[in-house]
PDB file of C-alpha atoms in Angstrom:
ATOM      1  CA  MET A   1      -4.735   2.428 -31.702  1.00 54.00           C
ATOM      2  CA  PRO A   2      -7.142   3.809 -29.108  1.00 63.00           C
ATOM      3  CA  TYR A   3      -6.213   7.080 -27.148  1.00 71.00           C
ATOM      4  CA  ALA A   4      -4.903   6.376 -23.583  1.00 75.00           C
ATOM      5  CA  ILE A   5      -4.946   8.787 -20.901  1.00 80.00           C
ATOM      6  CA  PRO A   6      -1.498   9.327 -19.503  1.00 84.00           C
ATOM      7  CA  HIS A   7      -0.787   7.426 -16.230  1.00 81.00           C
ATOM      8  CA  TRP A   8      -0.009  10.641 -14.179  1.00 87.00           C
ATOM      9  CA  VAL A   9      -3.617  11.787 -14.786  1.00 91.00           C
ATOM     10  CA  TRP A  10      -5.119   8.872 -12.620  1.00 89.00           C
ATOM     11  CA  GLU A  11      -2.257   9.415 -10.066  1.00 90.00           C
ATOM     12  CA  ALA A  12      -3.041  13.282  -9.781  1.00 93.00           C
ATOM     13  CA  VAL A  13      -6.666  12.636  -9.492  1.00 94.00           C
ATOM     14  CA  VAL A  14      -5.995  10.060  -6.698  1.00 93.00           C
ATOM     15  CA  VAL A  15      -3.715  12.254  -4.793  1.00 94.00           C
ATOM     16  CA  LEU A  16      -6.205  15.436  -5.044  1.00 96.00           C
ATOM     17  CA  VAL A  17      -9.328  13.566  -4.277  1.00 96.00           C
ATOM     18  CA  CYS A  18      -7.833  11.351  -1.238  1.00 95.00           C
ATOM     19  CA  GLY A  19      -5.801  14.485  -0.191  1.00 95.00           C
ATOM     20  CA  ALA A  20      -9.153  16.551   0.082  1.00 95.00           C
ATOM     21  CA  ALA A  21     -11.082  13.738   1.579  1.00 95.00           C
ATOM     22  CA  ILE A  22      -8.417  13.334   4.354  1.00 95.00           C
ATOM     23  CA  TRP A  23      -8.000  17.211   4.815  1.00 94.00           C
ATOM     24  CA  ARG A  24     -11.550  18.352   4.392  1.00 91.00           C
ATOM     25  CA  GLY A  25     -13.917  15.244   4.380  1.00 91.00           C
ATOM     26  CA  GLY A  26     -15.758  13.664   7.291  1.00 90.00           C
ATOM     27  CA  ARG A  27     -15.066  10.225   8.890  1.00 93.00           C
ATOM     28  CA  ASP A  28     -16.577   8.366   6.046  1.00 94.00           C
ATOM     29  CA  GLU A  29     -14.630  10.424   3.340  1.00 95.00           C
ATOM     30  CA  ARG A  30     -11.566   9.860   5.120  1.00 95.00           C
ATOM     31  CA  VAL A  31     -12.051   6.155   5.384  1.00 96.00           C
ATOM     32  CA  ALA A  32     -12.912   5.817   1.833  1.00 96.00           C
ATOM     33  CA  GLY A  33     -10.007   8.175   0.747  1.00 96.00           C
ATOM     34  CA  ILE A  34      -7.346   6.282   2.824  1.00 96.00           C
ATOM     35  CA  ALA A  35      -8.806   2.959   1.489  1.00 97.00           C
ATOM     36  CA  LEU A  36      -8.630   4.193  -2.144  1.00 96.00           C
ATOM     37  CA  LEU A  37      -5.210   5.488  -1.681  1.00 95.00           C
ATOM     38  CA  VAL A  38      -3.871   2.240  -0.048  1.00 96.00           C
ATOM     39  CA  GLY A  39      -5.720   0.332  -2.988  1.00 95.00           C
ATOM     40  CA  VAL A  40      -3.788   2.321  -5.703  1.00 93.00           C
ATOM     41  CA  VAL A  41      -0.402   1.734  -3.803  1.00 93.00           C
ATOM     42  CA  LEU A  42      -1.133  -1.893  -3.464  1.00 94.00           C
ATOM     43  CA  SER A  43      -2.356  -2.157  -7.112  1.00 90.00           C
ATOM     44  CA  LYS A  44       0.856  -0.629  -8.361  1.00 89.00           C
ATOM     45  CA  VAL A  45       2.902  -3.189  -6.362  1.00 91.00           C
ATOM     46  CA  VAL A  46       0.669  -6.386  -7.504  1.00 89.00           C
ATOM     47  CA  TYR A  47      -0.021  -5.324 -11.149  1.00 81.00           C
ATOM     48  CA  SER A  48       1.930  -7.716 -13.439  1.00 74.00           C
ATOM     49  CA  HIS A  49       0.126  -8.809 -16.687  1.00 67.00           C
ATOM     50  CA  HIS A  50      -0.950  -5.614 -18.408  1.00 65.00           C
ATOM     51  CA  GLY A  51      -4.254  -7.018 -19.101  1.00 60.00           C
ATOM     52  CA  GLU A  52      -2.900 -10.049 -20.964  1.00 66.00           C
ATOM     53  CA  GLU A  53      -4.645 -12.454 -18.466  1.00 68.00           C
ATOM     54  CA  ALA A  54      -6.714 -11.979 -15.329  1.00 71.00           C
ATOM     55  CA  GLU A  55      -4.867  -9.791 -12.613  1.00 78.00           C
ATOM     56  CA  TRP A  56      -5.294 -11.992  -9.439  1.00 86.00           C
ATOM     57  CA  GLY A  57      -3.336  -9.489  -7.384  1.00 87.00           C
ATOM     58  CA  LEU A  58      -5.412  -6.466  -8.451  1.00 89.00           C
ATOM     59  CA  PHE A  59      -8.755  -8.755  -8.032  1.00 91.00           C
ATOM     60  CA  ALA A  60      -7.719  -9.241  -4.315  1.00 94.00           C
ATOM     61  CA  VAL A  61      -7.112  -5.511  -3.823  1.00 95.00           C
ATOM     62  CA  ASP A  62     -10.303  -4.563  -5.531  1.00 95.00           C
ATOM     63  CA  VAL A  63     -12.259  -7.055  -3.206  1.00 96.00           C
ATOM     64  CA  ALA A  64     -10.584  -5.808  -0.088  1.00 97.00           C
ATOM     65  CA  LEU A  65     -11.544  -2.138  -1.383  1.00 97.00           C
ATOM     66  CA  LEU A  66     -15.006  -3.144  -1.947  1.00 97.00           C
ATOM     67  CA  ALA A  67     -15.647  -4.708   1.437  1.00 97.00           C
ATOM     68  CA  VAL A  68     -14.493  -1.356   3.009  1.00 97.00           C
ATOM     69  CA  LEU A  69     -16.740   0.808   0.793  1.00 97.00           C
ATOM     70  CA  VAL A  70     -19.822  -1.551   1.411  1.00 97.00           C
ATOM     71  CA  TRP A  71     -19.081  -1.116   5.102  1.00 97.00           C
ATOM     72  CA  VAL A  72     -18.982   2.586   4.833  1.00 96.00           C
ATOM     73  CA  ALA A  73     -22.154   2.544   2.740  1.00 95.00           C
ATOM     74  CA  LEU A  74     -23.883   0.618   5.377  1.00 94.00           C
ATOM     75  CA  MET A  75     -22.731   2.583   8.195  1.00 92.00           C
ATOM     76  CA  THR A  76     -23.575   6.315   6.893  1.00 90.00           C
ATOM     77  CA  SER A  77     -26.444   8.416   6.232  1.00 86.00           C
ATOM     78  CA  ARG A  78     -25.064   9.627   2.831  1.00 88.00           C
ATOM     79  CA  TYR A  79     -25.752   8.424  -0.607  1.00 91.00           C
ATOM     80  CA  TRP A  80     -22.173   8.811  -2.137  1.00 93.00           C
ATOM     81  CA  PRO A  81     -20.930   5.734  -0.593  1.00 95.00           C
ATOM     82  CA  LEU A  82     -23.795   3.817  -2.293  1.00 95.00           C
ATOM     83  CA  PHE A  83     -22.286   4.978  -5.618  1.00 96.00           C
ATOM     84  CA  ALA A  84     -18.792   4.543  -4.636  1.00 96.00           C
ATOM     85  CA  ALA A  85     -19.492   0.733  -3.513  1.00 97.00           C
ATOM     86  CA  ALA A  86     -21.305   0.205  -6.717  1.00 97.00           C
ATOM     87  CA  PHE A  87     -18.580   1.447  -8.947  1.00 96.00           C
ATOM     88  CA  GLN A  88     -16.144  -0.831  -7.149  1.00 97.00           C
ATOM     89  CA  PHE A  89     -18.575  -3.717  -7.451  1.00 97.00           C
ATOM     90  CA  LEU A  90     -18.492  -3.218 -11.149  1.00 96.00           C
ATOM     91  CA  ALA A  91     -14.642  -3.311 -11.184  1.00 93.00           C
ATOM     92  CA  VAL A  92     -14.736  -6.643  -9.281  1.00 95.00           C
ATOM     93  CA  VAL A  93     -17.384  -7.923 -11.774  1.00 95.00           C
ATOM     94  CA  ILE A  94     -14.954  -7.029 -14.741  1.00 92.00           C
ATOM     95  CA  HIS A  95     -12.386  -9.181 -12.963  1.00 90.00           C
ATOM     96  CA  LEU A  96     -14.860 -12.128 -12.745  1.00 92.00           C
ATOM     97  CA  ALA A  97     -15.753 -11.595 -16.420  1.00 91.00           C
ATOM     98  CA  ARG A  98     -12.053 -11.777 -17.295  1.00 88.00           C
ATOM     99  CA  ILE A  99     -11.660 -14.916 -15.172  1.00 88.00           C
ATOM    100  CA  ALA A 100     -14.704 -16.585 -16.809  1.00 90.00           C
ATOM    101  CA  ASP A 101     -14.077 -15.580 -20.298  1.00 87.00           C
ATOM    102  CA  LYS A 102     -10.504 -15.393 -21.571  1.00 83.00           C
ATOM    103  CA  SER A 103     -11.599 -13.931 -24.823  1.00 85.00           C
ATOM    104  CA  LEU A 104     -12.364 -10.698 -23.202  1.00 81.00           C
ATOM    105  CA  SER A 105      -9.798  -8.260 -24.548  1.00 83.00           C
ATOM    106  CA  GLY A 106      -7.254  -6.895 -22.386  1.00 80.00           C
ATOM    107  CA  TRP A 107      -7.959  -3.387 -23.700  1.00 82.00           C
ATOM    108  CA  ALA A 108     -11.477  -3.690 -22.662  1.00 84.00           C
ATOM    109  CA  TYR A 109     -10.664  -5.342 -19.225  1.00 83.00           C
ATOM    110  CA  ILE A 110      -8.157  -2.507 -18.430  1.00 83.00           C
ATOM    111  CA  SER A 111     -10.244   0.163 -19.799  1.00 87.00           C
ATOM    112  CA  ALA A 112     -13.218  -0.832 -17.669  1.00 88.00           C
ATOM    113  CA  GLU A 113     -11.108  -0.977 -14.544  1.00 87.00           C
ATOM    114  CA  ILE A 114      -9.753   2.720 -15.320  1.00 89.00           C
ATOM    115  CA  LEU A 115     -13.292   4.091 -15.917  1.00 92.00           C
ATOM    116  CA  PHE A 116     -14.826   2.579 -12.722  1.00 94.00           C
ATOM    117  CA  GLY A 117     -11.708   3.977 -10.823  1.00 93.00           C
ATOM    118  CA  TYR A 118     -12.433   7.470 -12.016  1.00 95.00           C
ATOM    119  CA  LEU A 119     -16.084   7.085 -11.172  1.00 96.00           C
ATOM    120  CA  LEU A 120     -15.145   5.775  -7.614  1.00 96.00           C
ATOM    121  CA  ALA A 121     -12.916   8.843  -7.027  1.00 96.00           C
ATOM    122  CA  GLY A 122     -15.520  11.132  -8.352  1.00 96.00           C
ATOM    123  CA  SER A 123     -18.089   9.753  -5.864  1.00 96.00           C
ATOM    124  CA  ILE A 124     -15.596  10.319  -3.034  1.00 96.00           C
ATOM    125  CA  ALA A 125     -15.002  13.835  -4.278  1.00 96.00           C
ATOM    126  CA  VAL A 126     -18.784  14.527  -4.294  1.00 95.00           C
ATOM    127  CA  GLY A 127     -19.005  13.333  -0.579  1.00 94.00           C
ATOM    128  CA  THR A 128     -15.956  15.427   0.370  1.00 94.00           C
ATOM    129  CA  VAL A 129     -17.551  18.546  -1.287  1.00 93.00           C
ATOM    130  CA  ASN A 130     -20.875  17.935   0.511  1.00 91.00           C
ATOM    131  CA  VAL A 131     -19.197  17.741   3.885  1.00 90.00           C
ATOM    132  CA  TRP A 132     -16.898  20.808   3.022  1.00 90.00           C
ATOM    133  CA  ARG A 133     -20.021  22.748   1.920  1.00 89.00           C
ATOM    134  CA  ALA A 134     -22.038  21.786   5.190  1.00 86.00           C
ATOM    135  CA  ARG A 135     -19.080  23.117   7.356  1.00 86.00           C
ATOM    136  CA  ARG A 136     -19.013  26.418   5.426  1.00 87.00           C
ATOM    137  CA  ARG A 137     -22.670  26.903   6.093  1.00 84.00           C
ATOM    138  CA  GLY A 138     -22.065  26.484   9.658  1.00 81.00           C
ATOM    139  CA  ASP A 139     -23.834  22.986  10.154  1.00 74.00           C
ATOM    140  CA  THR A 140     -22.323  21.623  13.452  1.00 62.00           C
ATOM    141  CA  THR A 141     -24.568  18.588  13.586  1.00 65.00           C
ATOM    142  CA  SER A 142     -22.638  15.176  14.099  1.00 55.00           C
ATOM    143  CA  ASP A 143     -23.564  13.975  10.683  1.00 63.00           C
ATOM    144  CA  LEU A 144     -22.376  16.757   8.207  1.00 60.00           C
ATOM    145  CA  GLY A 145     -23.236  16.257   4.716  1.00 58.00           C
ATOM    146  CA  ALA A 146     -25.934  13.685   5.482  1.00 65.00           C
ATOM    147  CA  THR A 147     -28.215  13.173   2.581  1.00 63.00           C
ATOM    148  CA  ARG A 148     -30.739  10.569   3.685  1.00 62.00           C
ATOM    149  CA  VAL A 149     -32.490   9.547   6.829  1.00 58.00           C
ATOM    150  CA  THR A 150     -31.264   6.413   8.782  1.00 54.00           C
ATOM    151  CA  SER A 151     -32.953   6.684  11.998  1.00 55.00           C
ATOM    152  CA  ALA A 152     -36.806   5.689  12.520  1.00 48.00           C
ATOM    153  CA  ALA A 153     -36.817   8.184  15.359  1.00 46.00           C
ATOM    154  CA  THR A 154     -36.714  11.077  12.710  1.00 48.00           C
ATOM    155  CA  PRO A 155     -40.012  11.280  10.967  1.00 45.00           C
ATOM    156  CA  VAL A 156     -40.329  12.108   7.454  1.00 45.00           C
ATOM    157  CA  ARG A 157     -43.104  14.657   6.779  1.00 49.00           C
ATOM    158  CA  PRO A 158     -45.586  13.546   4.200  1.00 50.00           C
ATOM    159  CA  ARG A 159     -46.439  15.942   1.375  1.00 50.00           C
ATOM    160  CA  ARG A 160     -49.916  17.348   1.509  1.00 55.00           C
ATOM    161  CA  SER A 161     -52.123  15.669  -0.903  1.00 55.00           C
ATOM    162  CA  GLY A 162     -55.110  17.236  -2.772  1.00 56.00           C
ATOM    163  CA  GLY A 163     -55.362  20.684  -4.161  1.00 54.00           C
ATOM    164  CA  ARG A 164     -52.717  23.459  -4.406  1.00 54.00           C
ATOM    165  CA  ARG A 165     -50.480  25.090  -1.873  1.00 53.00           C
ATOM    166  CA  ARG A 166     -51.972  28.105  -0.455  1.00 51.00           C
ATOM    167  CA  ARG A 167     -50.319  31.432  -0.893  1.00 51.00           C
ATOM    168  CA  SER A 168     -50.256  33.823   1.822  1.00 52.00           C
ATOM    169  CA  GLY A 169     -53.286  36.058   1.885  1.00 53.00           C
ATOM    170  CA  SER A 170     -55.198  33.880  -0.528  1.00 51.00           C
ATOM    171  CA  ARG A 171     -57.445  30.812  -0.333  1.00 53.00           C
ATOM    172  CA  LEU A 172     -58.405  28.274  -2.903  1.00 52.00           C
ATOM    173  CA  GLU A 173     -61.992  28.381  -4.067  1.00 53.00           C
ATOM    174  CA  SER A 174     -63.844  25.262  -5.079  1.00 55.00           C
ATOM    175  CA  GLY A 175     -63.132  24.590  -8.744  1.00 55.00           C
ATOM    176  CA  GLY A 176     -59.324  25.244  -8.217  1.00 54.00           C
ATOM    177  CA  ARG A 177     -59.328  29.129  -8.697  1.00 55.00           C
ATOM    178  CA  TRP A 178     -57.425  31.392  -6.303  1.00 54.00           C
ATOM    179  CA  ASN A 179     -59.380  34.110  -4.621  1.00 56.00           C
ATOM    180  CA  SER A 180     -57.641  36.954  -2.822  1.00 54.00           C
ATOM    181  CA  ASP A 181     -58.929  37.905   0.690  1.00 50.00           C
TER     182      ASP A 181
END
């Protein structure tokens, strides 16, 4: 029989990650944390077949959570929501695979759901840590923990091409050798 992680581990991870996201996260982390927490509670209510057949209630909860995470990913300047939405998308695809192919084992179905749940929680945790670290550094911008540029008004500086960077007090001679002044 395959090893199974005790149920309380998942519940502890959800409580810790969602609690941290609500307590220390920014707006995006709080929205995702609350959505995950609500999704886990609703999943407990609608879970019925233990992987013996497609879980239609879980499918509905997972699609709703996916919608929230895609919305967060589209509205933010951070990368972690892209990963969170991708992991949730894979959880929805597993439901679709179970609906399309009844021969998919219940163990594989539920194990994939569990795996993508942990990865989703991990991506929310990464986002929360990024915001927390930005606040500790004293970053008071409105977009704490931003990891990508979202505005065309903010130019991205191109890298210098050709040659090496100059060291202070030195210049690059022809032939690629450094010559000190």
